[in-house]
Amino acid sequence: MSDDTKTRDTLDVWVAGTEEPQFTPTDEGAQEMALHETESRLDEELGRVVDDDYLFEDVIDEDERMILNMGPQHPSTHGVLRLQIELEGEIIRRTKPIIGYLHTGMEKTAEQLNFSQGGTNVTRMDYLAPFHNELAYSLAVEKLLGMEVPPRAMAIRILLTELNRCSSHLVALATNGMDIGAISMMIYGFREREQILAFFEKTTGLRMNHNFIRPGGVAADLPPGWKDDVADIIEQLPKRLKQYDDLLENNPIWLSRTRHVGVISAQEATAYGITGPALRAAGVDWDLRKAFPYSGIEQYEFEVPLGENGDVYDRYRVRVDEIMQSLHIAEQVMDSMPKGDYRVDDRKITPPPRARIDESMEALIHHFKLFTEGFKVPPGETYVAVESPRGELGCYLVSDGQASPYRMHTRAPSFANLQALPIAMADSLMADTVATIASMDPVMGDVDR
Amino acid sequence: MSEENGTVDEVVVEERALPENTILRSLFEEFEDIIWELSHGQDVASVPRERWAEFGESAKAAGFEVCVDVTAVDWMRQRPDRFEIVANLLSMQHRLRLRMITTAPREEPSVASLVPIWPGANFAEREVYDMFGVTFEGHPDLTRILMPDDWEGHPLRKDFGVGSVPVQFKESNRVS
Amino acid sequence: MATTAPGNLLMTTVDKAARWARTRSMFPATFGLACCAIEMMATGAAHYDLARFGMEVFRASPRQADLMIVAGRVSQKMAPVLRQVFDQMPDPKWVISMGACASTGGMFNNYALVQGVDQVVPVDIYVPGCPPGPQSLMHGILTLHDKIMKGEIVK
């Protein structure tokens, strides 16, 4: 913990083919499992609290257990998560998720970028829900600035974030299905997603990582003809979702692989800070869109789907229902999109339109100042949270009056959700691991930042 | 926080600022040395370091079932205590948010761990340890979580450089 | 099977046939790390089908793969793992560095990332983009096929 500023030289990593690798592969990264503090904690971890039929004897010989390493490179498409699993035969006794394989130093980078550039950085954290990241960041900056964005900007933000919720849940369903074995789900999910991504590309210019929601509003207005595209999506998607139901809903293989698997009860979920579909699947009615509404979402009517048991099946069901609800919100936004500015008119914050730069000296100066120096935000700190497809995505922003944040921290939902993996996986079979991880839907960019 | 004016029958008591919300109010009234502020409409409690865990337990008993996040800010030389530890709490039953902050000194920064109260603070505190070097007493497994195990230094401290590699045609990374 | 004796007609034809076979069923090993991995999955999905090139089976085990598409940002912790997976692949093998972060470190020029995956493994094709769309990735893959067919990359 010294103030040691020696950094690892990035060029120290060996260049291919010139030297011997400096590591011994078999010892790499073995970590201590969680230490037991008390008898009751030990009982919890060994799964003795749960009554099950696999436990034939009360005391298990320590020698019969094997520690298995799963990841960080493994075919489950959830990124670079590494699990150290203690197995007794096929049954998992203890798990330790080891993360950090995608750590990008985004919070450090955020201190180097100014406030309008911050969106490019933040959007790559949870890369399946980039609009939500940008929204949380922009709302935090706007709170510090004390400004309100115009109603059209708020409506555009809601439209984009709700469609993004659909596309993120489609990936979750696709990978969930593929991991459990229904490989056609992968094709279905990505097929639907292409339609939504085409709309995003038309609006923002990019399929992913858009940097479109910026402090002050959005970057550009919706393109002409957007209503037809959105109406198309709203019409097509429910029919395709019905195809998923045909494949999975009454499928006995699916049901037996997902029901009562990876159970997280409501108490465990609240204790571990889990939010999002995993919490709602356990039966807790908590959605930030209803509890602490943001960006004008309270004007739209929608329901919050809940589950009962907190198992993999409930999480899958909650996600499918959430897609339907998000489409309902998108439809209402489409029908009631207010006219007006798509961003705040304050020239100190948002750049002037490009055409004005030729005409007005002031516009030129504003443009220059904004793109070289950036706008300064008064000192303060705030925490703003939005409901991302994975849970509560929050941005804690501290400013000290400069043009770049003093500290920007993102409260990542997947980071907190992963803490419950050991609990969800305790005493279950090895084969259920994959289903459980897939249903928690962690995005490693979010976890590691 | 009462000041005596010298004479027996004139006692000047400073009115402590308290939140309006009844649940928060009773929580703050329980602790005399905790300062309440409003930061952009959000309730913030400045807690002395020794009462960190105690306040956390009372907050949980008052209805804050979820600890959303634990993080830190490195104020370098701008403040007497270098590190500021921030914990964001959430009460689902009362629909309230509360932020508790405390400070930790430059040498051997250490704060009580919130993991015995909210198990969900586990990874967050490990991250603060990894990135800032602040230790949490009572944490079951305080090891590096994001950086490799043999990494030296704490990246998010202000005296740890960005570590950028020089790039042709680009002079600096710092914007302002 | 690189020919060292040019002019031998029989060997050249067999060599050409070998190159043809290698390009027509290159199995990628998944090294999907971050956002680029999603675009890689989209490339393998129905809209931008990779199966028409014989590549839709993403082998999980590097021992059965010949192409490693490094899709995403490689952190310091991940670099030894990357090298280990690359070493486990049997010859002939190729590496495509997909995206800005894999090629040069991208927008994250900081302590946490390896600035370019070519510090760790030898790269044959760099695909720029953040993330590169499926069309860019396919262009990169087809360029690799071209280069192998023409004999520019000899393994």
mmCIF file with all atom_site columns, C-alpha atoms in Angstrom, chain A residues 215-337:
data_model
loop_
_atom_site.group_PDB
_atom_site.id
_atom_site.type_symbol
_atom_site.label_atom_id
_atom_site.label_alt_id
_atom_site.label_comp_id
_atom_site.label_asym_id
_atom_site.label_entity_id
_atom_site.label_seq_id
_atom_site.pdbx_PDB_ins_code
_atom_site.Cartn_x
_atom_site.Cartn_y
_atom_site.Cartn_z
_atom_site.occupancy
_atom_site.B_iso_or_equiv
_atom_site.pdbx_formal_charge
_atom_site.auth_seq_id
_atom_site.auth_comp_id
_atom_site.auth_asym_id
_atom_site.auth_atom_id
_atom_site.pdbx_PDB_model_num
ATOM 1   C CA . PRO A 1 215 ? -24.581 15.658  -21.721 1.00 0.00 ? 215 PRO A CA 1
ATOM 2   C CA . GLY A 1 216 ? -27.097 18.213  -22.964 1.00 0.00 ? 216 GLY A CA 1
ATOM 3   C CA . GLY A 1 217 ? -29.279 15.919  -25.013 1.00 0.00 ? 217 GLY A CA 1
ATOM 4   C CA . VAL A 1 218 ? -28.516 13.639  -27.884 1.00 0.00 ? 218 VAL A CA 1
ATOM 5   C CA . ALA A 1 219 ? -25.996 14.092  -30.631 1.00 0.00 ? 219 ALA A CA 1
ATOM 6   C CA . ALA A 1 220 ? -28.374 14.424  -33.564 1.00 0.00 ? 220 ALA A CA 1
ATOM 7   C CA . ASP A 1 221 ? -32.037 14.309  -34.368 1.00 0.00 ? 221 ASP A CA 1
ATOM 8   C CA . LEU A 1 222 ? -33.825 11.143  -35.418 1.00 0.00 ? 222 LEU A CA 1
ATOM 9   C CA . PRO A 1 223 ? -33.538 10.449  -39.144 1.00 0.00 ? 223 PRO A CA 1
ATOM 10  C CA . PRO A 1 224 ? -36.569 10.949  -41.385 1.00 0.00 ? 224 PRO A CA 1
ATOM 11  C CA . GLY A 1 225 ? -38.592 7.779   -41.660 1.00 0.00 ? 225 GLY A CA 1
ATOM 12  C CA . TRP A 1 226 ? -37.695 6.567   -38.191 1.00 0.00 ? 226 TRP A CA 1
ATOM 13  C CA . LYS A 1 227 ? -41.314 5.942   -37.369 1.00 0.00 ? 227 LYS A CA 1
ATOM 14  C CA . ASP A 1 228 ? -41.583 3.329   -40.072 1.00 0.00 ? 228 ASP A CA 1
ATOM 15  C CA . ASP A 1 229 ? -38.502 1.543   -38.829 1.00 0.00 ? 229 ASP A CA 1
ATOM 16  C CA . VAL A 1 230 ? -39.678 1.508   -35.256 1.00 0.00 ? 230 VAL A CA 1
ATOM 17  C CA . ALA A 1 231 ? -43.162 0.413   -36.290 1.00 0.00 ? 231 ALA A CA 1
ATOM 18  C CA . ASP A 1 232 ? -41.580 -2.404  -38.250 1.00 0.00 ? 232 ASP A CA 1
ATOM 19  C CA . ILE A 1 233 ? -39.645 -3.582  -35.230 1.00 0.00 ? 233 ILE A CA 1
ATOM 20  C CA . ILE A 1 234 ? -42.697 -3.351  -32.998 1.00 0.00 ? 234 ILE A CA 1
ATOM 21  C CA . GLU A 1 235 ? -44.663 -5.410  -35.443 1.00 0.00 ? 235 GLU A CA 1
ATOM 22  C CA . GLN A 1 236 ? -42.087 -8.068  -36.240 1.00 0.00 ? 236 GLN A CA 1
ATOM 23  C CA . LEU A 1 237 ? -40.545 -8.763  -32.896 1.00 0.00 ? 237 LEU A CA 1
ATOM 24  C CA . PRO A 1 238 ? -43.560 -10.176 -31.049 1.00 0.00 ? 238 PRO A CA 1
ATOM 25  C CA . LYS A 1 239 ? -44.143 -12.656 -33.844 1.00 0.00 ? 239 LYS A CA 1
ATOM 26  C CA . ARG A 1 240 ? -40.569 -13.828 -33.595 1.00 0.00 ? 240 ARG A CA 1
ATOM 27  C CA . LEU A 1 241 ? -40.820 -14.051 -29.846 1.00 0.00 ? 241 LEU A CA 1
ATOM 28  C CA . LYS A 1 242 ? -43.676 -16.407 -30.404 1.00 0.00 ? 242 LYS A CA 1
ATOM 29  C CA . GLN A 1 243 ? -41.231 -18.609 -32.306 1.00 0.00 ? 243 GLN A CA 1
ATOM 30  C CA . TYR A 1 244 ? -39.023 -18.732 -29.245 1.00 0.00 ? 244 TYR A CA 1
ATOM 31  C CA . ASP A 1 245 ? -41.987 -19.761 -27.181 1.00 0.00 ? 245 ASP A CA 1
ATOM 32  C CA . ASP A 1 246 ? -42.764 -22.510 -29.633 1.00 0.00 ? 246 ASP A CA 1
ATOM 33  C CA . LEU A 1 247 ? -39.256 -23.801 -29.288 1.00 0.00 ? 247 LEU A CA 1
ATOM 34  C CA . LEU A 1 248 ? -38.774 -23.465 -25.565 1.00 0.00 ? 248 LEU A CA 1
ATOM 35  C CA . GLU A 1 249 ? -41.878 -22.869 -23.555 1.00 0.00 ? 249 GLU A CA 1
ATOM 36  C CA . ASN A 1 250 ? -43.308 -26.334 -23.303 1.00 0.00 ? 250 ASN A CA 1
ATOM 37  C CA . ASN A 1 251 ? -40.130 -28.143 -24.164 1.00 0.00 ? 251 ASN A CA 1
ATOM 38  C CA . PRO A 1 252 ? -39.509 -30.744 -21.444 1.00 0.00 ? 252 PRO A CA 1
ATOM 39  C CA . ILE A 1 253 ? -35.748 -30.594 -21.931 1.00 0.00 ? 253 ILE A CA 1
ATOM 40  C CA . TRP A 1 254 ? -35.711 -26.859 -21.502 1.00 0.00 ? 254 TRP A CA 1
ATOM 41  C CA . LEU A 1 255 ? -37.979 -27.009 -18.492 1.00 0.00 ? 255 LEU A CA 1
ATOM 42  C CA . SER A 1 256 ? -36.005 -29.664 -16.718 1.00 0.00 ? 256 SER A CA 1
ATOM 43  C CA . ARG A 1 257 ? -32.761 -27.857 -17.367 1.00 0.00 ? 257 ARG A CA 1
ATOM 44  C CA . THR A 1 258 ? -33.999 -24.522 -16.189 1.00 0.00 ? 258 THR A CA 1
ATOM 45  C CA . ARG A 1 259 ? -36.583 -25.055 -13.497 1.00 0.00 ? 259 ARG A CA 1
ATOM 46  C CA . HIS A 1 260 ? -35.245 -25.029 -9.950  1.00 0.00 ? 260 HIS A CA 1
ATOM 47  C CA . VAL A 1 261 ? -31.743 -24.534 -11.235 1.00 0.00 ? 261 VAL A CA 1
ATOM 48  C CA . GLY A 1 262 ? -29.518 -21.736 -9.996  1.00 0.00 ? 262 GLY A CA 1
ATOM 49  C CA . VAL A 1 263 ? -32.030 -20.531 -7.445  1.00 0.00 ? 263 VAL A CA 1
ATOM 50  C CA . ILE A 1 264 ? -31.416 -17.176 -5.825  1.00 0.00 ? 264 ILE A CA 1
ATOM 51  C CA . SER A 1 265 ? -34.008 -16.294 -3.254  1.00 0.00 ? 265 SER A CA 1
ATOM 52  C CA . ALA A 1 266 ? -35.270 -12.789 -2.659  1.00 0.00 ? 266 ALA A CA 1
ATOM 53  C CA . GLN A 1 267 ? -33.370 -12.440 0.620   1.00 0.00 ? 267 GLN A CA 1
ATOM 54  C CA . GLU A 1 268 ? -30.100 -13.535 -0.917  1.00 0.00 ? 268 GLU A CA 1
ATOM 55  C CA . ALA A 1 269 ? -30.634 -11.213 -3.818  1.00 0.00 ? 269 ALA A CA 1
ATOM 56  C CA . THR A 1 270 ? -31.196 -8.148  -1.649  1.00 0.00 ? 270 THR A CA 1
ATOM 57  C CA . ALA A 1 271 ? -28.307 -9.039  0.635   1.00 0.00 ? 271 ALA A CA 1
ATOM 58  C CA . TYR A 1 272 ? -25.939 -9.322  -2.311  1.00 0.00 ? 272 TYR A CA 1
ATOM 59  C CA . GLY A 1 273 ? -27.138 -6.178  -4.009  1.00 0.00 ? 273 GLY A CA 1
ATOM 60  C CA . ILE A 1 274 ? -28.452 -7.962  -7.076  1.00 0.00 ? 274 ILE A CA 1
ATOM 61  C CA . THR A 1 275 ? -30.772 -5.900  -9.199  1.00 0.00 ? 275 THR A CA 1
ATOM 62  C CA . GLY A 1 276 ? -32.460 -6.278  -12.519 1.00 0.00 ? 276 GLY A CA 1
ATOM 63  C CA . PRO A 1 277 ? -34.108 -9.378  -13.968 1.00 0.00 ? 277 PRO A CA 1
ATOM 64  C CA . ALA A 1 278 ? -32.358 -11.634 -11.448 1.00 0.00 ? 278 ALA A CA 1
ATOM 65  C CA . LEU A 1 279 ? -33.985 -9.748  -8.594  1.00 0.00 ? 279 LEU A CA 1
ATOM 66  C CA . ARG A 1 280 ? -37.373 -9.558  -10.262 1.00 0.00 ? 280 ARG A CA 1
ATOM 67  C CA . ALA A 1 281 ? -37.274 -13.260 -11.037 1.00 0.00 ? 281 ALA A CA 1
ATOM 68  C CA . ALA A 1 282 ? -37.020 -13.858 -7.309  1.00 0.00 ? 282 ALA A CA 1
ATOM 69  C CA . GLY A 1 283 ? -40.277 -11.994 -6.847  1.00 0.00 ? 283 GLY A CA 1
ATOM 70  C CA . VAL A 1 284 ? -39.056 -8.627  -5.623  1.00 0.00 ? 284 VAL A CA 1
ATOM 71  C CA . ASP A 1 285 ? -40.929 -5.836  -7.337  1.00 0.00 ? 285 ASP A CA 1
ATOM 72  C CA . TRP A 1 286 ? -38.109 -3.351  -7.810  1.00 0.00 ? 286 TRP A CA 1
ATOM 73  C CA . ASP A 1 287 ? -37.500 -1.512  -11.043 1.00 0.00 ? 287 ASP A CA 1
ATOM 74  C CA . LEU A 1 288 ? -35.708 1.803   -11.147 1.00 0.00 ? 288 LEU A CA 1
ATOM 75  C CA . ARG A 1 289 ? -37.933 2.924   -13.961 1.00 0.00 ? 289 ARG A CA 1
ATOM 76  C CA . LYS A 1 290 ? -40.839 2.847   -11.535 1.00 0.00 ? 290 LYS A CA 1
ATOM 77  C CA . ALA A 1 291 ? -39.102 3.650   -8.264  1.00 0.00 ? 291 ALA A CA 1
ATOM 78  C CA . PHE A 1 292 ? -36.799 6.502   -9.267  1.00 0.00 ? 292 PHE A CA 1
ATOM 79  C CA . PRO A 1 293 ? -37.958 7.440   -12.762 1.00 0.00 ? 293 PRO A CA 1
ATOM 80  C CA . TYR A 1 294 ? -35.485 9.153   -15.032 1.00 0.00 ? 294 TYR A CA 1
ATOM 81  C CA . SER A 1 295 ? -35.619 11.026  -18.290 1.00 0.00 ? 295 SER A CA 1
ATOM 82  C CA . GLY A 1 296 ? -39.367 11.294  -18.421 1.00 0.00 ? 296 GLY A CA 1
ATOM 83  C CA . ILE A 1 297 ? -40.144 7.595   -18.351 1.00 0.00 ? 297 ILE A CA 1
ATOM 84  C CA . GLU A 1 298 ? -42.964 8.118   -15.885 1.00 0.00 ? 298 GLU A CA 1
ATOM 85  C CA . GLN A 1 299 ? -45.189 9.344   -18.703 1.00 0.00 ? 299 GLN A CA 1
ATOM 86  C CA . TYR A 1 300 ? -45.285 5.928   -20.310 1.00 0.00 ? 300 TYR A CA 1
ATOM 87  C CA . GLU A 1 301 ? -47.333 3.053   -19.110 1.00 0.00 ? 301 GLU A CA 1
ATOM 88  C CA . PHE A 1 302 ? -45.747 -0.318  -18.717 1.00 0.00 ? 302 PHE A CA 1
ATOM 89  C CA . GLU A 1 303 ? -45.688 -3.288  -16.392 1.00 0.00 ? 303 GLU A CA 1
ATOM 90  C CA . VAL A 1 304 ? -42.827 -4.854  -14.556 1.00 0.00 ? 304 VAL A CA 1
ATOM 91  C CA . PRO A 1 305 ? -42.782 -8.626  -15.047 1.00 0.00 ? 305 PRO A CA 1
ATOM 92  C CA . LEU A 1 306 ? -42.016 -10.671 -11.964 1.00 0.00 ? 306 LEU A CA 1
ATOM 93  C CA . GLY A 1 307 ? -41.039 -14.237 -11.381 1.00 0.00 ? 307 GLY A CA 1
ATOM 94  C CA . GLU A 1 308 ? -41.598 -16.555 -8.481  1.00 0.00 ? 308 GLU A CA 1
ATOM 95  C CA . ASN A 1 309 ? -38.774 -18.895 -7.717  1.00 0.00 ? 309 ASN A CA 1
ATOM 96  C CA . GLY A 1 310 ? -35.671 -17.064 -8.790  1.00 0.00 ? 310 GLY A CA 1
ATOM 97  C CA . ASP A 1 311 ? -34.478 -19.900 -10.973 1.00 0.00 ? 311 ASP A CA 1
ATOM 98  C CA . VAL A 1 312 ? -33.097 -19.884 -14.479 1.00 0.00 ? 312 VAL A CA 1
ATOM 99  C CA . TYR A 1 313 ? -36.511 -20.418 -15.990 1.00 0.00 ? 313 TYR A CA 1
ATOM 100 C CA . ASP A 1 314 ? -37.935 -17.374 -14.221 1.00 0.00 ? 314 ASP A CA 1
ATOM 101 C CA . ARG A 1 315 ? -35.080 -15.189 -15.357 1.00 0.00 ? 315 ARG A CA 1
ATOM 102 C CA . TYR A 1 316 ? -35.609 -16.297 -18.925 1.00 0.00 ? 316 TYR A CA 1
ATOM 103 C CA . ARG A 1 317 ? -39.324 -15.646 -18.637 1.00 0.00 ? 317 ARG A CA 1
ATOM 104 C CA . VAL A 1 318 ? -38.780 -12.208 -17.097 1.00 0.00 ? 318 VAL A CA 1
ATOM 105 C CA . ARG A 1 319 ? -36.476 -11.258 -19.944 1.00 0.00 ? 319 ARG A CA 1
ATOM 106 C CA . VAL A 1 320 ? -38.913 -12.302 -22.641 1.00 0.00 ? 320 VAL A CA 1
ATOM 107 C CA . ASP A 1 321 ? -41.680 -10.364 -20.929 1.00 0.00 ? 321 ASP A CA 1
ATOM 108 C CA . GLU A 1 322 ? -39.440 -7.350  -20.545 1.00 0.00 ? 322 GLU A CA 1
ATOM 109 C CA . ILE A 1 323 ? -38.842 -7.309  -24.276 1.00 0.00 ? 323 ILE A CA 1
ATOM 110 C CA . MET A 1 324 ? -42.578 -7.105  -24.804 1.00 0.00 ? 324 MET A CA 1
ATOM 111 C CA . GLN A 1 325 ? -42.907 -4.308  -22.257 1.00 0.00 ? 325 GLN A CA 1
ATOM 112 C CA . SER A 1 326 ? -40.063 -2.361  -23.807 1.00 0.00 ? 326 SER A CA 1
ATOM 113 C CA . LEU A 1 327 ? -41.719 -2.596  -27.185 1.00 0.00 ? 327 LEU A CA 1
ATOM 114 C CA . HIS A 1 328 ? -44.872 -1.260  -25.582 1.00 0.00 ? 328 HIS A CA 1
ATOM 115 C CA . ILE A 1 329 ? -42.938 1.724   -24.246 1.00 0.00 ? 329 ILE A CA 1
ATOM 116 C CA . ALA A 1 330 ? -41.276 2.254   -27.619 1.00 0.00 ? 330 ALA A CA 1
ATOM 117 C CA . GLU A 1 331 ? -44.693 2.298   -29.233 1.00 0.00 ? 331 GLU A CA 1
ATOM 118 C CA . GLN A 1 332 ? -45.922 4.956   -26.840 1.00 0.00 ? 332 GLN A CA 1
ATOM 119 C CA . VAL A 1 333 ? -42.835 7.046   -27.416 1.00 0.00 ? 333 VAL A CA 1
ATOM 120 C CA . MET A 1 334 ? -43.275 6.731   -31.130 1.00 0.00 ? 334 MET A CA 1
ATOM 121 C CA . ASP A 1 335 ? -46.875 7.861   -30.940 1.00 0.00 ? 335 ASP A CA 1
ATOM 122 C CA . SER A 1 336 ? -46.222 10.776  -28.641 1.00 0.00 ? 336 SER A CA 1
ATOM 123 C CA . MET A 1 337 ? -42.789 12.041  -29.658 1.00 0.00 ? 337 MET A CA 1
#
